[in-house]
Amino acid sequence: MELRTAVSPRDVKHYTTERLREEFLIENLFTPDEIKLVYSHIDRIITGAATPVGKELYLTAGEELRAEYFLQRRELGIINIGGTGTITIDGRVYEVDHKEGMYIGKGKKEIRFSSNDSSKPAKFYLNSAPAHKTYPTVLIKPEGTPAEDVVIVKAENKVELGTLEESNHRTICKYILPGQVESCQLEMGMTKLEPGSVWNTMPCHTHDRRMEVYLYFDIPEDAFVMHYMGEPTETRHIVMRNEEAVISPSWSIHSGCGSRAYTFIWGMVGENQDFDDMDGIDNKNLK
């Protein structure tokens, strides 16, 4: 597990391109037959991925957590951006298809990942946060029929925003949030941009009460996303490629503009679970 420390906005304004990437960019997440994890001191979020190809993968606490098992004091959100796979939780097997997710509550001990087809492996993207209470473990589907341990994303949590004229026509699908899938502090969802649109989260915002991590994917090989961060009057950028993640401190804006349309997963942890609690930044005030 890789460790990243917290940073001050007063320092970040002096960072070089390479230093920005070292502190905030997460590369090579989906490594075949490995679980890669990055532990950030910013709200203690863990961002990672499990990519089982030829073998089953086990999620362990490692030395960094000083815990008997990974979810002894944590909760976990997962969204699969690859082929169909299975997640086994204390002996209970869940089949998780492309763009389906899971919430796994505190106290679950044995977490295992596998792929149904090694030629089309699952790519399980992970966000984890400290937890003080156990909430039910559920499989999350964007479409379908509710069943035992299965939650279907509600219609009101599929939000269409923006316009093609503003280059930000997009659909937000909220997976983990109060009133649908309960958690201690973790929220997760996915935003898909329509063809011809390239801007996400614009006008941009900050939210001092929580931090955020973006995973950008469905980016063609020759394309990229310019991820904008920093204080509103001290903006910086990081060039993002396909299936790379970026850490956003609570004091930072977080917005992107791609050379093509793309999809991204957002995960938030911190003080407040009110999705709409944002401090908007007027475009004319950005520098």
Short mmCIF file of C-alpha atoms in Angstrom, two decimals:
data_model
loop_
_atom_site.label_atom_id
_atom_site.label_comp_id
_atom_site.label_asym_id
_atom_site.label_seq_id
_atom_site.Cartn_x
_atom_site.Cartn_y
_atom_site.Cartn_z
CA MET A 1 0.00 0.00 0.00
CA GLU A 2 1.41 3.36 -1.03
CA LEU A 3 1.13 6.27 1.44
CA ARG A 4 0.46 9.90 0.48
CA THR A 5 0.61 12.76 2.99
CA ALA A 6 -1.69 15.77 3.24
CA VAL A 7 -0.58 19.03 1.59
CA SER A 8 -1.06 22.76 2.13
CA PRO A 9 -2.52 25.00 -0.59
CA ARG A 10 0.25 27.51 0.17
CA ASP A 11 2.82 24.91 -0.84
CA VAL A 12 0.95 23.49 -3.84
CA LYS A 13 1.02 26.81 -5.69
CA HIS A 14 4.82 26.38 -5.98
CA TYR A 15 4.79 22.76 -7.20
CA THR A 16 6.29 21.77 -10.54
CA THR A 17 4.33 19.57 -12.94
CA GLU A 18 6.22 16.51 -11.72
CA ARG A 19 5.58 17.30 -8.05
CA LEU A 20 1.85 17.80 -8.70
CA ARG A 21 1.73 14.39 -10.34
CA GLU A 22 3.67 12.74 -7.52
CA GLU A 23 1.32 14.10 -4.86
CA PHE A 24 -2.10 13.79 -6.51
CA LEU A 25 -2.04 11.50 -9.58
CA ILE A 26 -2.57 7.73 -9.20
CA GLU A 27 -1.24 5.79 -12.19
CA ASN A 28 -1.17 2.08 -13.14
CA LEU A 29 -4.16 1.25 -10.96
CA PHE A 30 -5.40 -1.75 -12.93
CA THR A 31 -2.40 -4.07 -12.84
CA PRO A 32 -3.22 -7.67 -13.84
CA ASP A 33 -3.47 -10.09 -10.90
CA GLU A 34 -2.73 -7.41 -8.34
CA ILE A 35 -4.55 -5.24 -5.82
CA LYS A 36 -3.06 -1.75 -5.83
CA LEU A 37 -3.94 0.62 -2.97
CA VAL A 38 -3.03 4.25 -2.22
CA TYR A 39 -3.65 5.50 1.33
CA SER A 40 -4.04 9.28 1.55
CA HIS A 41 -3.79 11.19 4.82
CA ILE A 42 -6.44 13.51 3.35
CA ASP A 43 -9.53 12.25 5.24
CA ARG A 44 -7.82 8.82 5.37
CA ILE A 45 -9.30 7.69 2.07
CA ILE A 46 -7.91 4.60 0.37
CA THR A 47 -8.15 4.52 -3.43
CA GLY A 48 -7.31 1.39 -5.33
CA ALA A 49 -8.18 -1.36 -7.76
CA ALA A 50 -8.35 -5.14 -7.91
CA THR A 51 -7.74 -6.68 -11.34
CA PRO A 52 -8.04 -10.48 -11.18
CA VAL A 53 -7.03 -12.18 -14.43
CA GLY A 54 -5.49 -15.59 -13.86
CA LYS A 55 -6.10 -15.91 -10.13
CA GLU A 56 -8.35 -14.91 -7.27
CA LEU A 57 -7.24 -11.86 -5.28
CA TYR A 58 -7.60 -11.39 -1.50
CA LEU A 59 -7.97 -7.97 0.12
CA THR A 60 -5.77 -7.75 3.22
CA ALA A 61 -5.10 -4.96 5.70
CA GLY A 62 -1.35 -4.92 5.26
CA GLU A 63 1.01 -3.34 7.75
CA GLU A 64 -0.23 0.20 7.11
CA LEU A 65 -3.67 -0.19 8.72
CA ARG A 66 -2.51 -1.97 11.88
CA ALA A 67 -5.76 -3.96 11.69
CA GLU A 68 -6.62 -7.65 11.80
CA TYR A 69 -8.47 -7.33 8.47
CA PHE A 70 -9.13 -4.55 5.95
CA LEU A 71 -12.66 -3.67 7.05
CA GLN A 72 -12.13 -3.93 10.79
CA ARG A 73 -12.53 -0.15 11.08
CA ARG A 74 -13.48 0.76 7.50
CA GLU A 75 -16.22 0.68 4.84
CA LEU A 76 -15.67 -0.03 1.15
CA GLY A 77 -17.26 1.08 -2.12
CA ILE A 78 -16.60 -0.72 -5.41
CA ILE A 79 -17.52 -0.08 -9.05
CA ASN A 80 -16.55 -2.55 -11.78
CA ILE A 81 -15.39 -0.89 -15.02
CA GLY A 82 -14.27 -4.14 -16.68
CA GLY A 83 -15.81 -7.49 -17.56
CA THR A 84 -18.08 -9.50 -15.31
CA GLY A 85 -16.51 -10.74 -12.09
CA THR A 86 -17.37 -12.00 -8.64
CA ILE A 87 -16.80 -10.55 -5.19
CA THR A 88 -16.92 -13.08 -2.35
CA ILE A 89 -17.65 -11.56 1.07
CA ASP A 90 -17.37 -13.89 4.05
CA GLY A 91 -18.47 -16.78 1.82
CA ARG A 92 -21.36 -14.94 0.10
CA VAL A 93 -20.74 -14.69 -3.66
CA TYR A 94 -21.93 -11.67 -5.66
CA GLU A 95 -21.69 -11.48 -9.45
CA VAL A 96 -20.81 -7.92 -10.42
CA ASP A 97 -21.27 -6.88 -14.05
CA HIS A 98 -19.83 -3.94 -15.97
CA LYS A 99 -20.64 -0.60 -14.25
CA GLU A 100 -22.31 -2.34 -11.32
CA GLY A 101 -21.10 -1.59 -7.81
CA MET A 102 -21.03 -2.76 -4.22
CA TYR A 103 -21.07 -1.26 -0.77
CA ILE A 104 -19.42 -3.44 1.88
CA GLY A 105 -19.97 -2.49 5.49
CA LYS A 106 -17.55 -2.42 8.40
CA GLY A 107 -16.74 -5.77 9.97
CA LYS A 108 -16.70 -8.02 6.89
CA LYS A 109 -13.55 -10.09 7.17
CA GLU A 110 -12.81 -11.99 3.97
CA ILE A 111 -13.02 -10.12 0.64
CA ARG A 112 -12.03 -11.97 -2.55
CA PHE A 113 -12.12 -10.87 -6.21
CA SER A 114 -12.19 -12.99 -9.38
CA SER A 115 -13.07 -12.65 -13.08
CA ASN A 116 -15.52 -14.80 -15.00
CA ASP A 117 -13.45 -14.59 -18.19
CA SER A 118 -9.70 -13.98 -18.07
CA SER A 119 -9.79 -12.57 -21.61
CA LYS A 120 -12.24 -9.88 -20.37
CA PRO A 121 -11.16 -9.41 -16.76
CA ALA A 122 -13.11 -7.49 -14.16
CA LYS A 123 -11.63 -4.16 -13.09
CA PHE A 124 -12.84 -3.42 -9.58
CA TYR A 125 -12.26 0.21 -8.61
CA LEU A 126 -12.16 0.74 -4.83
CA ASN A 127 -12.74 3.63 -2.42
CA SER A 128 -12.56 3.05 1.33
CA ALA A 129 -13.05 5.32 4.35
CA PRO A 130 -12.92 4.94 8.13
CA ALA A 131 -16.27 3.84 9.58
CA HIS A 132 -17.83 3.98 13.04
CA LYS A 133 -20.91 1.86 12.33
CA THR A 134 -21.87 -1.16 10.24
CA TYR A 135 -24.33 -0.61 7.39
CA PRO A 136 -25.77 -3.40 5.18
CA THR A 137 -23.64 -4.84 2.39
CA VAL A 138 -25.41 -4.54 -0.98
CA LEU A 139 -24.93 -5.05 -4.70
CA ILE A 140 -25.76 -1.86 -6.63
CA LYS A 141 -27.18 -2.01 -10.15
CA PRO A 142 -27.96 1.00 -12.39
CA GLU A 143 -30.89 -0.96 -13.87
CA GLY A 144 -32.91 -4.05 -12.94
CA THR A 145 -35.15 -5.43 -10.22
CA PRO A 146 -34.47 -5.10 -6.48
CA ALA A 147 -33.81 -8.34 -4.61
CA GLU A 148 -32.20 -9.51 -1.41
CA ASP A 149 -28.90 -7.61 -0.97
CA VAL A 150 -29.52 -5.83 -4.33
CA VAL A 151 -30.24 -2.09 -4.65
CA ILE A 152 -31.30 -0.48 -7.93
CA VAL A 153 -30.28 3.14 -8.45
CA LYS A 154 -33.39 5.28 -8.03
CA ALA A 155 -34.68 7.37 -10.91
CA GLU A 156 -34.09 10.58 -8.94
CA ASN A 157 -30.44 9.60 -8.55
CA LYS A 158 -29.88 9.56 -12.32
CA VAL A 159 -29.52 13.26 -13.05
CA GLU A 160 -29.06 14.78 -16.50
CA LEU A 161 -27.23 18.11 -16.44
CA GLY A 162 -25.67 20.62 -18.80
CA THR A 163 -26.11 21.23 -22.51
CA LEU A 164 -24.21 20.49 -25.71
CA GLU A 165 -23.94 24.25 -26.29
CA GLU A 166 -22.00 24.53 -23.02
CA SER A 167 -19.98 21.37 -23.86
CA ASN A 168 -21.05 19.74 -20.58
CA HIS A 169 -24.08 17.54 -21.36
CA ARG A 170 -23.70 14.71 -18.87
CA THR A 171 -25.60 12.16 -16.79
CA ILE A 172 -24.77 11.60 -13.11
CA CYS A 173 -25.60 8.19 -11.64
CA LYS A 174 -25.37 8.23 -7.84
CA TYR A 175 -24.53 4.82 -6.34
CA ILE A 176 -23.74 5.32 -2.64
CA LEU A 177 -25.47 8.17 -0.80
CA PRO A 178 -28.07 8.67 1.96
CA GLY A 179 -31.57 7.45 1.14
CA GLN A 180 -30.36 4.80 -1.28
CA VAL A 181 -27.27 3.03 0.02
CA GLU A 182 -26.41 4.10 3.55
CA SER A 183 -22.81 4.55 4.65
CA CYS A 184 -20.86 6.23 7.42
CA GLN A 185 -19.22 8.85 5.21
CA LEU A 186 -18.40 7.37 1.80
CA GLU A 187 -20.30 8.53 -1.29
CA MET A 188 -19.69 7.24 -4.81
CA GLY A 189 -21.15 7.64 -8.26
CA MET A 190 -20.42 7.83 -11.96
CA THR A 191 -20.74 10.63 -14.50
CA LYS A 192 -20.86 9.98 -18.25
CA LEU A 193 -20.37 12.77 -20.76
CA GLU A 194 -22.34 12.72 -23.99
CA PRO A 195 -20.53 12.85 -27.37
CA GLY A 196 -19.48 16.40 -28.14
CA SER A 197 -19.30 17.37 -24.46
CA VAL A 198 -15.95 17.58 -22.69
CA TRP A 199 -16.40 19.58 -19.46
CA ASN A 200 -17.32 17.99 -16.15
CA THR A 201 -18.40 19.80 -12.99
CA MET A 202 -18.55 23.21 -14.60
CA PRO A 203 -18.99 25.78 -13.17
CA CYS A 204 -16.56 24.24 -10.70
CA HIS A 205 -16.78 24.25 -6.91
CA THR A 206 -15.07 23.36 -3.67
CA HIS A 207 -16.49 21.76 -0.52
CA ASP A 208 -14.49 22.25 2.65
CA ARG A 209 -16.48 19.56 4.41
CA ARG A 210 -15.23 16.69 2.25
CA MET A 211 -12.50 15.70 -0.19
CA GLU A 212 -12.94 13.88 -3.48
CA VAL A 213 -11.17 11.42 -5.78
CA TYR A 214 -11.88 11.12 -9.52
CA LEU A 215 -11.19 8.08 -11.70
CA TYR A 216 -11.21 8.95 -15.40
CA PHE A 217 -11.90 6.15 -17.89
CA ASP A 218 -13.41 5.37 -21.31
CA ILE A 219 -10.74 7.73 -22.69
CA PRO A 220 -9.43 6.74 -26.15
CA GLU A 221 -5.71 5.95 -26.32
CA ASP A 222 -4.85 9.14 -28.20
CA ALA A 223 -7.03 11.35 -25.99
CA PHE A 224 -6.59 12.93 -22.55
CA VAL A 225 -8.35 14.94 -19.86
CA MET A 226 -6.94 18.15 -18.40
CA HIS A 227 -7.88 17.89 -14.71
CA TYR A 228 -7.98 21.28 -13.03
CA MET A 229 -7.21 21.67 -9.34
CA GLY A 230 -5.89 24.19 -6.83
CA GLU A 231 -7.43 27.20 -5.15
CA PRO A 232 -9.85 29.11 -7.40
CA THR A 233 -7.35 31.94 -7.83
CA GLU A 234 -4.30 29.62 -8.07
CA THR A 235 -5.43 26.93 -10.50
CA ARG A 236 -3.15 24.15 -11.71
CA HIS A 237 -3.67 21.21 -14.07
CA ILE A 238 -2.73 17.55 -14.39
CA VAL A 239 -2.89 15.68 -17.70
CA MET A 240 -4.91 12.50 -17.15
CA ARG A 241 -4.88 9.36 -19.29
CA ASN A 242 -7.29 6.44 -19.38
CA GLU A 243 -7.99 4.69 -16.05
CA GLU A 244 -6.00 7.11 -13.92
CA ALA A 245 -7.24 8.64 -10.66
CA VAL A 246 -6.56 11.99 -9.02
CA ILE A 247 -6.82 13.07 -5.38
CA SER A 248 -8.58 16.37 -4.68
CA PRO A 249 -8.19 18.05 -1.25
CA SER A 250 -11.22 19.81 0.20
CA TRP A 251 -9.73 23.26 -0.48
CA SER A 252 -9.22 22.50 -4.18
CA ILE A 253 -11.47 22.85 -7.18
CA HIS A 254 -11.91 19.63 -9.17
CA SER A 255 -12.97 19.84 -12.76
CA GLY A 256 -11.85 18.44 -16.08
CA CYS A 257 -11.91 19.10 -19.81
CA GLY A 258 -11.18 16.30 -22.26
CA SER A 259 -10.02 16.17 -25.84
CA ARG A 260 -12.91 13.67 -26.24
CA ALA A 261 -15.94 12.66 -24.19
CA TYR A 262 -15.21 10.32 -21.27
CA THR A 263 -16.63 8.86 -18.07
CA PHE A 264 -15.46 9.34 -14.50
CA ILE A 265 -16.19 7.89 -11.07
CA TRP A 266 -16.30 10.27 -8.13
CA GLY A 267 -15.81 9.25 -4.52
CA MET A 268 -16.17 11.57 -1.53
CA VAL A 269 -15.42 11.23 2.17
CA GLY A 270 -15.45 13.72 5.01
CA GLU A 271 -17.70 15.71 7.29
CA ASN A 272 -20.89 16.06 5.26
CA GLN A 273 -22.93 13.63 3.11
CA ASP A 274 -25.19 16.31 1.64
CA PHE A 275 -24.45 15.90 -2.08
CA ASP A 276 -25.50 19.46 -2.89
CA ASP A 277 -23.33 21.06 -0.19
CA MET A 278 -20.93 22.80 -2.59
CA ASP A 279 -19.30 26.22 -2.67
CA GLY A 280 -19.72 27.30 -6.28
CA ILE A 281 -17.07 29.33 -8.07
CA ASP A 282 -18.15 31.89 -10.63
CA ASN A 283 -16.27 31.37 -13.89
CA LYS A 284 -15.19 35.02 -13.97
CA ASN A 285 -13.38 34.56 -10.62
CA LEU A 286 -11.14 31.72 -11.78
CA LYS A 287 -7.47 32.47 -12.30
#
